[in-house]
Short mmCIF file of C-alpha atoms and ligand atoms in Angstrom, two decimals:
data_model
loop_
_atom_site.label_atom_id
_atom_site.label_comp_id
_atom_site.label_asym_id
_atom_site.label_seq_id
_atom_site.Cartn_x
_atom_site.Cartn_y
_atom_site.Cartn_z
CA MET A 210 60.25 190.74 131.16
CA ILE A 211 57.09 191.25 129.23
CA ARG A 212 53.88 190.40 130.94
CA VAL A 213 50.84 189.17 128.97
CA ALA A 214 48.23 191.96 128.82
CA ASP A 215 45.32 191.41 131.48
CA THR A 216 47.00 188.39 133.20
CA GLY A 217 50.09 189.79 134.73
CA LEU A 218 51.64 186.59 133.78
CA LEU A 219 54.91 186.19 131.96
CA ASP A 220 55.54 185.41 128.31
CA VAL A 221 56.65 182.10 127.63
CA GLY A 222 59.18 183.21 125.03
CA GLU A 223 60.60 185.86 127.42
CA VAL A 224 61.10 183.23 130.17
CA ARG A 225 62.75 180.96 127.71
CA ARG A 226 65.22 183.46 126.60
CA HIS A 227 65.65 184.45 130.23
CA VAL A 228 66.77 180.89 130.92
CA LEU A 229 68.74 180.17 127.80
CA GLU A 230 70.87 183.41 128.38
CA ARG A 231 72.11 181.95 131.71
CA CYS A 232 72.97 178.53 130.53
CA THR A 233 76.06 178.41 128.76
CA PRO A 234 78.29 175.39 127.77
CA PRO A 235 81.53 174.65 129.72
CA ALA A 236 84.86 174.57 128.09
CA PRO A 237 85.09 171.95 125.43
CA ARG A 238 87.15 168.66 126.24
CA ARG A 239 88.72 165.92 124.26
CA VAL A 240 86.98 162.55 124.94
CA PRO A 241 87.69 159.11 123.46
CA LEU A 242 85.72 158.73 120.23
CA ASP A 243 83.66 155.93 121.88
CA ASP A 244 82.39 158.30 124.41
CA ALA A 245 81.42 161.07 121.84
CA THR A 246 78.36 159.73 120.45
CA GLY A 247 75.41 161.96 121.50
CA LEU A 248 77.69 164.91 122.13
CA VAL A 249 78.28 167.96 120.02
CA LEU A 250 81.59 168.82 118.14
CA ALA A 251 83.23 171.95 119.54
CA GLU A 252 85.44 172.43 116.55
CA ALA A 253 85.42 171.90 112.86
CA VAL A 254 86.68 168.48 111.64
CA VAL A 255 88.96 168.64 108.56
CA ALA A 256 90.06 165.32 107.08
CA GLU A 257 93.76 164.60 107.20
CA GLU A 258 93.39 161.36 105.38
CA ASP A 259 91.86 160.21 102.21
CA VAL A 260 89.07 157.56 102.47
CA PRO A 261 89.75 155.25 100.84
CA SER A 262 93.38 155.70 101.03
CA PHE A 263 94.12 153.45 98.17
CA ALA A 264 92.06 152.33 95.05
CA ASN A 265 90.13 149.04 96.02
CA SER A 266 87.78 146.60 94.51
CA ALA A 267 84.01 147.23 95.26
CA VAL A 268 83.24 143.63 94.63
CA ASP A 269 84.34 140.15 95.03
CA GLY A 270 85.51 138.96 91.51
CA TYR A 271 88.27 139.60 89.10
CA ALA A 272 90.61 142.64 88.66
CA VAL A 273 90.96 143.10 84.78
CA ARG A 274 91.95 145.60 82.11
CA ALA A 275 88.53 146.86 80.71
CA ALA A 276 90.05 146.81 77.18
CA ASP A 277 90.53 143.00 77.57
CA VAL A 278 86.98 142.38 78.32
CA ALA A 279 85.39 144.71 75.77
CA ALA A 280 84.53 141.86 73.63
CA ALA A 281 83.11 139.65 76.29
CA PRO A 282 82.70 136.64 76.79
CA VAL A 283 86.36 136.18 76.96
CA THR A 284 88.78 133.91 78.94
CA LEU A 285 91.53 135.35 81.01
CA ARG A 286 94.46 133.79 82.75
CA VAL A 287 94.44 134.17 86.40
CA ILE A 288 97.81 135.11 87.88
CA ASP A 289 97.22 135.84 91.47
CA GLU A 290 94.55 136.21 94.14
CA VAL A 291 94.48 139.24 96.45
CA ALA A 292 92.27 139.48 99.66
CA ALA A 293 91.46 142.61 101.66
CA GLY A 294 94.43 143.66 103.80
CA ALA A 295 96.80 141.90 101.27
CA CYS A 296 98.50 143.47 98.11
CA SER A 297 99.40 141.71 94.92
CA ASP A 298 102.86 142.20 93.59
CA LYS A 299 101.87 141.26 90.00
CA THR A 300 101.21 143.74 87.38
CA LEU A 301 98.44 142.72 85.03
CA ALA A 302 99.48 142.28 81.38
CA VAL A 303 97.25 141.74 78.37
CA GLY A 304 94.82 138.84 78.75
CA GLU A 305 95.38 138.44 82.39
CA ALA A 306 93.13 138.73 85.43
CA ILE A 307 93.65 138.58 89.29
CA ARG A 308 91.05 137.22 91.70
CA ILE A 309 90.28 139.77 93.93
CA MET A 310 88.05 140.38 97.22
CA THR A 311 86.01 143.24 98.11
CA GLY A 312 88.29 146.15 99.83
CA ALA A 313 91.57 144.47 98.41
CA PRO A 314 93.89 147.06 96.58
CA MET A 315 93.57 147.21 92.81
CA PRO A 316 96.65 145.47 91.24
CA ALA A 317 99.03 147.51 89.13
CA GLY A 318 97.70 147.44 85.47
CA ALA A 319 94.17 146.58 86.45
CA ASP A 320 91.54 149.38 85.85
CA ALA A 321 88.16 147.61 86.53
CA SER A 322 86.71 144.70 88.53
CA VAL A 323 84.21 142.24 87.31
CA MET A 324 81.90 140.82 89.96
CA VAL A 325 82.22 137.04 90.53
CA GLU A 326 78.55 136.60 89.40
CA ASP A 327 79.45 137.65 85.90
CA THR A 328 82.36 135.16 85.69
CA GLU A 329 82.87 131.41 85.66
CA ARG A 330 86.02 129.85 87.24
CA LEU A 331 87.68 127.56 84.77
CA GLU A 332 90.63 125.12 84.98
CA ALA A 333 90.63 124.90 88.73
CA GLY A 334 91.12 128.66 88.91
CA ALA A 335 93.93 128.89 86.56
CA SER A 336 91.63 131.02 84.12
CA VAL A 337 88.26 132.65 84.17
CA LEU A 338 85.61 133.34 81.70
CA VAL A 339 84.27 136.83 81.79
CA ARG A 340 80.86 136.97 80.54
CA ARG A 341 80.13 140.77 80.52
CA ALA A 342 82.24 143.83 79.42
CA VAL A 343 82.94 146.49 81.95
CA ASN A 344 84.15 149.99 81.57
CA ALA A 345 87.40 151.37 83.14
CA GLY A 346 86.80 152.44 86.66
CA ASP A 347 83.74 150.04 87.11
CA ALA A 348 83.65 148.50 90.64
CA VAL A 349 86.78 150.42 91.82
CA ARG A 350 86.69 152.70 94.69
CA ALA A 351 88.90 155.60 93.79
CA VAL A 352 91.36 157.17 96.45
CA GLY A 353 89.32 159.78 98.39
CA ASP A 354 85.95 159.23 96.93
CA ASP A 355 84.38 158.93 100.22
CA VAL A 356 86.53 161.61 101.98
CA ALA A 357 89.27 163.67 100.41
CA THR A 358 92.14 165.04 102.47
CA GLY A 359 91.67 168.59 103.34
CA THR A 360 87.77 168.56 103.10
CA LYS A 361 85.95 170.16 105.92
CA LEU A 362 83.61 167.46 107.04
CA PHE A 363 81.90 168.86 110.16
CA ASP A 364 81.18 172.13 111.56
CA PRO A 365 81.36 172.89 115.32
CA GLY A 366 77.96 172.29 116.72
CA THR A 367 77.43 168.99 114.73
CA LEU A 368 75.87 166.28 116.82
CA VAL A 369 78.04 163.24 116.90
CA THR A 370 75.43 160.52 115.63
CA PRO A 371 76.52 157.06 115.29
CA ALA A 372 77.39 157.55 111.63
CA VAL A 373 79.40 160.73 112.37
CA ALA A 374 81.35 158.73 114.88
CA GLY A 375 81.89 156.13 112.21
CA VAL A 376 83.38 158.82 109.82
CA LEU A 377 85.54 160.27 112.54
CA ALA A 378 86.90 156.75 113.08
CA SER A 379 87.54 156.32 109.44
CA ILE A 380 89.63 159.42 109.17
CA ASN A 381 91.51 158.56 112.54
CA VAL A 382 89.98 161.36 114.77
CA ARG A 383 90.40 159.39 118.07
CA ASN A 384 89.71 162.03 120.73
CA PRO A 385 87.31 164.55 119.14
CA LEU A 386 86.97 168.02 120.90
CA VAL A 387 83.27 168.10 122.21
CA VAL A 388 81.12 169.93 124.64
CA PRO A 389 80.97 167.48 127.62
CA ARG A 390 77.91 165.90 128.72
CA ALA A 391 76.00 167.80 131.33
CA LYS A 392 75.54 166.17 134.77
CA VAL A 393 72.20 167.05 136.05
CA ALA A 394 70.84 166.41 139.77
CA VAL A 395 67.23 165.67 140.11
CA LEU A 396 65.46 165.70 143.31
CA SER A 397 61.82 165.83 144.36
CA THR A 398 60.37 167.65 147.43
CA GLY A 399 57.30 166.98 149.65
CA ASP A 400 56.41 165.32 152.97
CA GLU A 401 53.66 163.26 151.09
CA LEU A 402 55.97 161.51 148.81
CA ILE A 403 57.13 157.90 149.21
CA ASP A 404 59.09 155.73 146.89
CA ASP A 405 60.09 152.62 149.13
CA GLY A 406 57.10 150.45 147.82
CA SER A 407 55.31 150.41 151.17
CA GLU A 408 51.62 150.63 151.81
CA LEU A 409 50.27 154.27 151.35
CA GLN A 410 49.52 155.96 154.67
CA PRO A 411 46.75 158.63 154.71
CA GLY A 412 47.81 161.74 152.57
CA GLN A 413 50.85 159.80 151.09
CA ILE A 414 51.31 159.49 147.37
CA ARG A 415 53.88 157.64 145.30
CA GLU A 416 56.88 159.66 143.99
CA SER A 417 56.54 159.95 140.17
CA ASN A 418 58.11 163.22 139.06
CA LYS A 419 61.78 162.31 139.97
CA THR A 420 61.52 158.96 138.07
CA MET A 421 60.24 160.80 135.08
CA LEU A 422 62.53 163.61 135.19
CA LEU A 423 65.65 161.47 135.56
CA GLY A 424 64.44 159.86 132.29
CA LEU A 425 63.85 163.14 130.66
CA VAL A 426 67.30 164.23 131.61
CA ARG A 427 68.86 161.19 130.07
CA GLN A 428 66.61 161.56 127.06
CA ALA A 429 68.12 165.13 126.69
CA GLY A 430 71.44 163.51 126.42
CA ALA A 431 72.80 164.47 129.90
CA ASP A 432 73.84 162.33 132.81
CA SER A 433 71.44 162.03 135.64
CA VAL A 434 72.09 162.03 139.33
CA ASP A 435 69.25 160.79 141.55
CA LEU A 436 69.17 163.09 144.77
CA GLY A 437 66.21 161.37 146.04
CA ILE A 438 63.24 162.75 147.86
CA VAL A 439 63.96 165.71 150.16
CA ARG A 440 61.44 166.34 152.79
CA ASP A 441 59.94 169.75 153.39
CA ASP A 442 62.67 170.73 155.74
CA GLU A 443 64.76 173.79 155.02
CA ALA A 444 68.05 172.66 156.47
CA ALA A 445 67.87 169.28 154.70
CA LEU A 446 66.96 170.85 151.43
CA GLU A 447 69.81 173.39 151.61
CA ALA A 448 72.37 170.71 152.46
CA VAL A 449 71.30 168.51 149.47
CA LEU A 450 71.29 171.63 147.00
CA ARG A 451 74.67 172.99 148.14
CA ASP A 452 76.11 169.42 147.80
CA ALA A 453 74.51 169.00 144.38
CA VAL A 454 76.14 172.20 143.02
CA GLU A 455 79.64 171.10 143.95
CA SER A 456 79.50 168.11 141.64
CA CYS A 457 76.72 168.77 139.08
CA ASP A 458 76.26 171.20 136.07
CA ALA A 459 72.63 171.84 136.80
CA VAL A 460 69.78 170.89 139.17
CA VAL A 461 66.34 170.18 138.67
CA THR A 462 63.79 170.11 141.57
CA SER A 463 60.15 169.41 141.41
CA GLY A 464 57.53 170.64 143.83
CA GLY A 465 57.29 173.76 146.21
CA VAL A 466 57.52 176.45 143.89
CA SER A 467 54.02 177.59 143.83
CA MET A 468 51.96 179.66 146.48
CA GLY A 469 51.64 176.85 149.15
CA ASP A 470 52.64 177.46 152.74
CA TYR A 471 55.05 174.73 152.65
CA ASP A 472 56.90 175.66 149.57
CA VAL A 473 60.42 175.21 151.12
CA VAL A 474 62.22 175.18 147.81
CA LYS A 475 61.05 178.67 147.44
CA ALA A 476 62.18 179.54 150.95
CA VAL A 477 65.52 177.85 150.54
CA LEU A 478 66.39 179.01 147.01
CA SER A 479 65.35 182.53 147.71
CA ARG A 480 67.83 182.85 150.51
CA ILE A 481 70.95 180.70 148.98
CA ALA A 482 70.57 181.28 145.18
CA ASP A 483 69.95 184.12 142.76
CA MET A 484 66.36 183.04 141.75
CA ARG A 485 63.50 184.33 139.82
CA TRP A 486 60.08 183.09 140.83
CA MET A 487 57.75 183.15 137.83
CA GLN A 488 54.17 182.88 136.90
CA ILE A 489 53.94 182.24 133.10
CA ALA A 490 50.97 182.57 130.82
CA ILE A 491 50.84 179.06 129.88
CA LYS A 492 48.73 175.95 130.93
CA PRO A 493 49.75 173.63 132.60
CA ALA A 494 53.13 174.64 134.28
CA LYS A 495 52.32 178.23 135.38
CA PRO A 496 54.74 178.45 138.29
CA PHE A 497 58.38 178.15 137.42
CA ALA A 498 61.61 179.07 139.26
CA PHE A 499 64.87 179.50 137.63
CA GLY A 500 68.18 181.00 138.92
CA LEU A 501 71.90 180.39 139.74
CA LEU A 502 73.52 178.87 142.77
CA ALA A 503 77.12 179.52 143.33
CA ASN A 504 79.33 176.58 144.25
CA SER A 505 82.59 176.86 146.31
CA ALA A 506 84.54 177.05 143.20
CA GLY A 507 82.56 180.46 142.30
CA SER A 508 80.63 178.55 139.45
CA ASN A 509 77.07 179.51 138.99
CA ILE A 510 74.96 176.31 138.60
CA PRO A 511 71.53 176.61 136.92
CA VAL A 512 68.74 175.48 139.11
CA PHE A 513 65.35 174.71 137.45
CA GLY A 514 62.51 174.65 140.05
CA LEU A 515 59.69 172.66 138.23
CA PRO A 516 56.15 172.57 139.61
CA GLY A 517 55.18 169.61 141.55
CA ASN A 518 51.95 168.42 139.48
CA PRO A 519 53.30 165.63 137.47
CA VAL A 520 52.12 167.00 134.11
CA SER A 521 53.31 170.48 134.80
CA SER A 522 56.60 169.11 135.84
CA LEU A 523 56.99 167.49 132.34
CA VAL A 524 55.73 170.42 130.31
CA SER A 525 57.95 172.80 132.18
CA PHE A 526 61.06 170.52 131.72
CA GLU A 527 60.13 170.35 127.98
CA LEU A 528 59.73 174.10 127.61
CA PHE A 529 62.68 175.37 129.77
CA ALA A 530 64.89 172.82 131.18
CA ARG A 531 65.31 170.73 128.14
CA PRO A 532 66.26 173.52 125.65
CA ALA A 533 68.72 174.79 128.43
CA LEU A 534 70.43 171.56 128.75
CA ARG A 535 70.69 170.98 125.09
CA GLN A 536 72.28 174.39 124.85
CA MET A 537 74.68 173.59 127.75
CA MET A 538 75.62 170.63 125.69
CA GLY A 539 76.47 172.68 122.62
CA ASP A 540 73.50 171.80 120.47
CA PRO A 541 72.50 174.77 118.33
CA THR A 542 69.01 173.40 117.78
CA VAL A 543 67.79 173.29 121.30
CA ASP A 544 64.19 172.60 120.68
CA ARG A 545 62.00 169.50 119.97
CA PRO A 546 61.05 169.55 116.35
CA ALA A 547 57.82 171.29 115.72
CA VAL A 548 55.33 170.31 112.88
CA LEU A 549 52.33 172.12 111.65
CA ALA A 550 49.84 169.31 112.43
CA VAL A 551 46.10 168.91 111.50
CA ALA A 552 43.69 168.54 114.31
CA ALA A 553 41.99 165.19 113.74
CA ALA A 554 39.31 166.29 116.43
CA PRO A 555 38.60 169.74 117.86
CA LEU A 556 41.02 171.04 120.50
CA PRO A 557 38.49 173.22 122.48
CA ARG A 558 39.41 175.87 125.14
CA ARG A 559 38.27 178.98 126.68
CA PRO A 560 40.16 182.46 126.51
CA ASP A 561 42.27 182.87 129.58
CA GLY A 562 45.29 184.94 128.31
CA LYS A 563 47.35 181.65 128.37
CA THR A 564 48.91 179.53 125.81
CA HIS A 565 47.88 175.99 126.29
CA TYR A 566 50.20 173.04 125.68
CA VAL A 567 47.61 170.38 125.05
CA ARG A 568 48.99 166.64 125.32
CA VAL A 569 48.14 165.04 121.91
CA ALA A 570 48.65 161.65 120.23
CA GLY A 571 49.50 162.04 116.63
CA GLU A 572 50.33 159.97 113.64
CA PHE A 573 51.48 160.68 110.15
CA GLY A 574 48.77 160.03 107.71
CA PRO A 575 48.60 158.99 104.14
CA ASP A 576 48.71 162.56 103.13
CA GLY A 577 52.10 162.94 104.88
CA ARG A 578 50.76 165.24 107.53
CA TYR A 579 50.78 164.76 111.15
CA HIS A 580 47.26 164.20 112.60
CA VAL A 581 46.70 164.89 116.35
CA ARG A 582 43.92 164.33 118.86
CA SER A 583 43.71 165.04 122.52
CA VAL A 584 44.97 162.07 124.66
CA GLY A 585 41.94 162.87 127.08
CA GLY A 586 42.50 163.83 130.80
CA GLN A 587 44.25 167.28 130.52
CA GLY A 588 44.38 167.84 134.27
CA SER A 589 47.95 168.68 135.47
CA HIS A 590 47.78 165.62 137.90
CA GLN A 591 46.74 163.28 135.16
CA LEU A 592 50.05 161.77 134.04
CA ALA A 593 48.68 158.52 132.78
CA ALA A 594 46.93 160.26 129.87
CA THR A 595 49.92 162.47 129.33
CA ALA A 596 52.10 159.31 129.06
CA THR A 597 50.20 158.44 125.88
CA ALA A 598 51.06 161.80 124.25
CA THR A 599 53.46 161.94 121.29
CA ALA A 600 53.37 165.61 121.05
CA LEU A 601 52.42 169.00 122.74
CA ALA A 602 49.79 170.89 120.66
CA VAL A 603 50.60 174.70 121.14
CA VAL A 604 46.94 176.02 121.33
CA PRO A 605 47.11 179.85 121.55
CA ASP A 606 44.62 181.89 123.72
CA GLY A 607 41.26 181.87 122.29
CA ASP A 608 38.44 179.40 121.63
CA GLY A 609 40.60 176.40 120.43
CA ILE A 610 41.32 174.50 117.27
CA ASP A 611 38.58 173.35 115.05
CA GLU A 612 38.71 169.91 113.58
CA GLY A 613 40.70 169.86 110.45
CA ALA A 614 42.55 173.20 111.33
CA THR A 615 46.22 173.40 111.85
CA VAL A 616 48.11 173.61 115.00
CA THR A 617 51.70 173.71 115.83
CA ALA A 618 52.82 170.54 117.65
CA LEU A 619 56.17 170.04 119.41
CA LEU A 620 57.07 166.20 118.87
CA LEU A 621 57.95 164.44 122.02
CA SER A 622 58.85 161.23 120.33
CA VAL A 623 59.21 160.24 116.82
CA VAL A 624 60.06 156.54 116.77
P1 LIG B 952 53.71 171.23 145.18
O1 LIG B 952 54.01 171.98 144.03
O2 LIG B 952 54.85 170.80 146.01
O3 LIG B 952 52.69 171.97 145.91
O4 LIG B 952 52.92 169.99 144.66
C1 LIG B 952 51.85 169.99 143.58
C2 LIG B 952 51.14 168.81 143.51
O5 LIG B 952 52.16 167.95 142.89
C3 LIG B 952 50.82 168.11 144.84
O6 LIG B 952 49.59 167.41 144.57
C4 LIG B 952 51.93 167.13 145.14
O7 LIG B 952 51.56 166.02 145.85
C5 LIG B 952 52.26 166.64 143.64
N1 LIG B 952 53.64 166.37 143.65
C6 LIG B 952 54.74 167.10 144.07
N2 LIG B 952 55.83 166.41 143.86
C7 LIG B 952 55.61 165.18 143.31
C8 LIG B 952 56.40 164.02 142.98
N3 LIG B 952 57.64 164.08 143.07
N4 LIG B 952 55.71 163.00 142.48
C9 LIG B 952 54.33 163.01 142.28
N5 LIG B 952 53.58 164.05 142.74
C10 LIG B 952 54.29 165.15 143.15
MG1 LIG B 953 55.03 170.12 147.91
#
């Protein structure tokens, strides 16, 4: 891998490529349509039905012959009534209308609908005054004018949004072929961590990474599995990891990957998995480990060893784990959206050979551009400040970004 000159650290793009090359989607699977939203289609979808499958009225009103109402206002004789789901067996003759509801099939002989607002019911419904002329085809939904049989609607790689799921339902695709949702185990490591609500003893801190990472995993569209806090104990950690790869598609750990004496994650994974321990030319999140741990079935399960500092954990997840998980779930666009943002205030820094991912809060201004400013505390332990960020500003090595200058911002949330 390429090292960044003068630092001996790895290039972030290279690390990303290294990870992505090793995180491939499993075999696609058919799932009930109700479970497909949020997943990615694994095959093209070609419509085998027309939508609508019959010409129907777009309005509540009267089915008419356009020629009959060309000289509106005119009075027509009402010969039938047809609701959605029903059919009229009558055929319209000159001077006749049929009361029709939205979605009901157009009766034979009718070529337009007049909306009820443009009519007046006469003789207790036996006739109708049509006040406005319409053209043939007005307020009629033609066969196939939403979806025509034979049309390719979606390519493989399409994300099943709620609307896409609706379209699939409309053409009777009940079990789409999708890339399955990844199941991702998350664990944190460290003797100092507690999460039982008890009073902090000297040296203890409350666990926060796992809670955050479980949420980030779900936000990435995967299922999360909470493996708890594992103490700095090699045997315990090995047992948890070996168990995790039997039932999960990926494992995310936090803590224990840097240079500390008690970095047991490093000790264990170095022994049981094919890992790469990296120091990357970025700030925060310099230490990162990634590798594959084989399970008993012979599958290689990706393991992401994220740093323990909470902000580093988040940034590391965003830069490496999230794209990898998206790729494992078949998404061709694995990255968060990036915008060229405007620095609403300076984003100063010193040259150190690293790319800085500065946590910023941004908003779209009246000029349509995204304006960002630092959230304040940029320490890798200052999760509270980071929690207010809406984006990561990618500040290249150098002296920072001047006010008013542009900076690439990776959007973490757009609501
Ligand atoms: P480590 O990478 O294990 O050396 O941890 C680096 C820093 O992150 C230390 O200050 C740890 O206490 C802290 N840390 C590690 N894991 C967590 C966690 N799950 N929640 C909150 N802080 C953590
Ligand atoms: Mg630790």
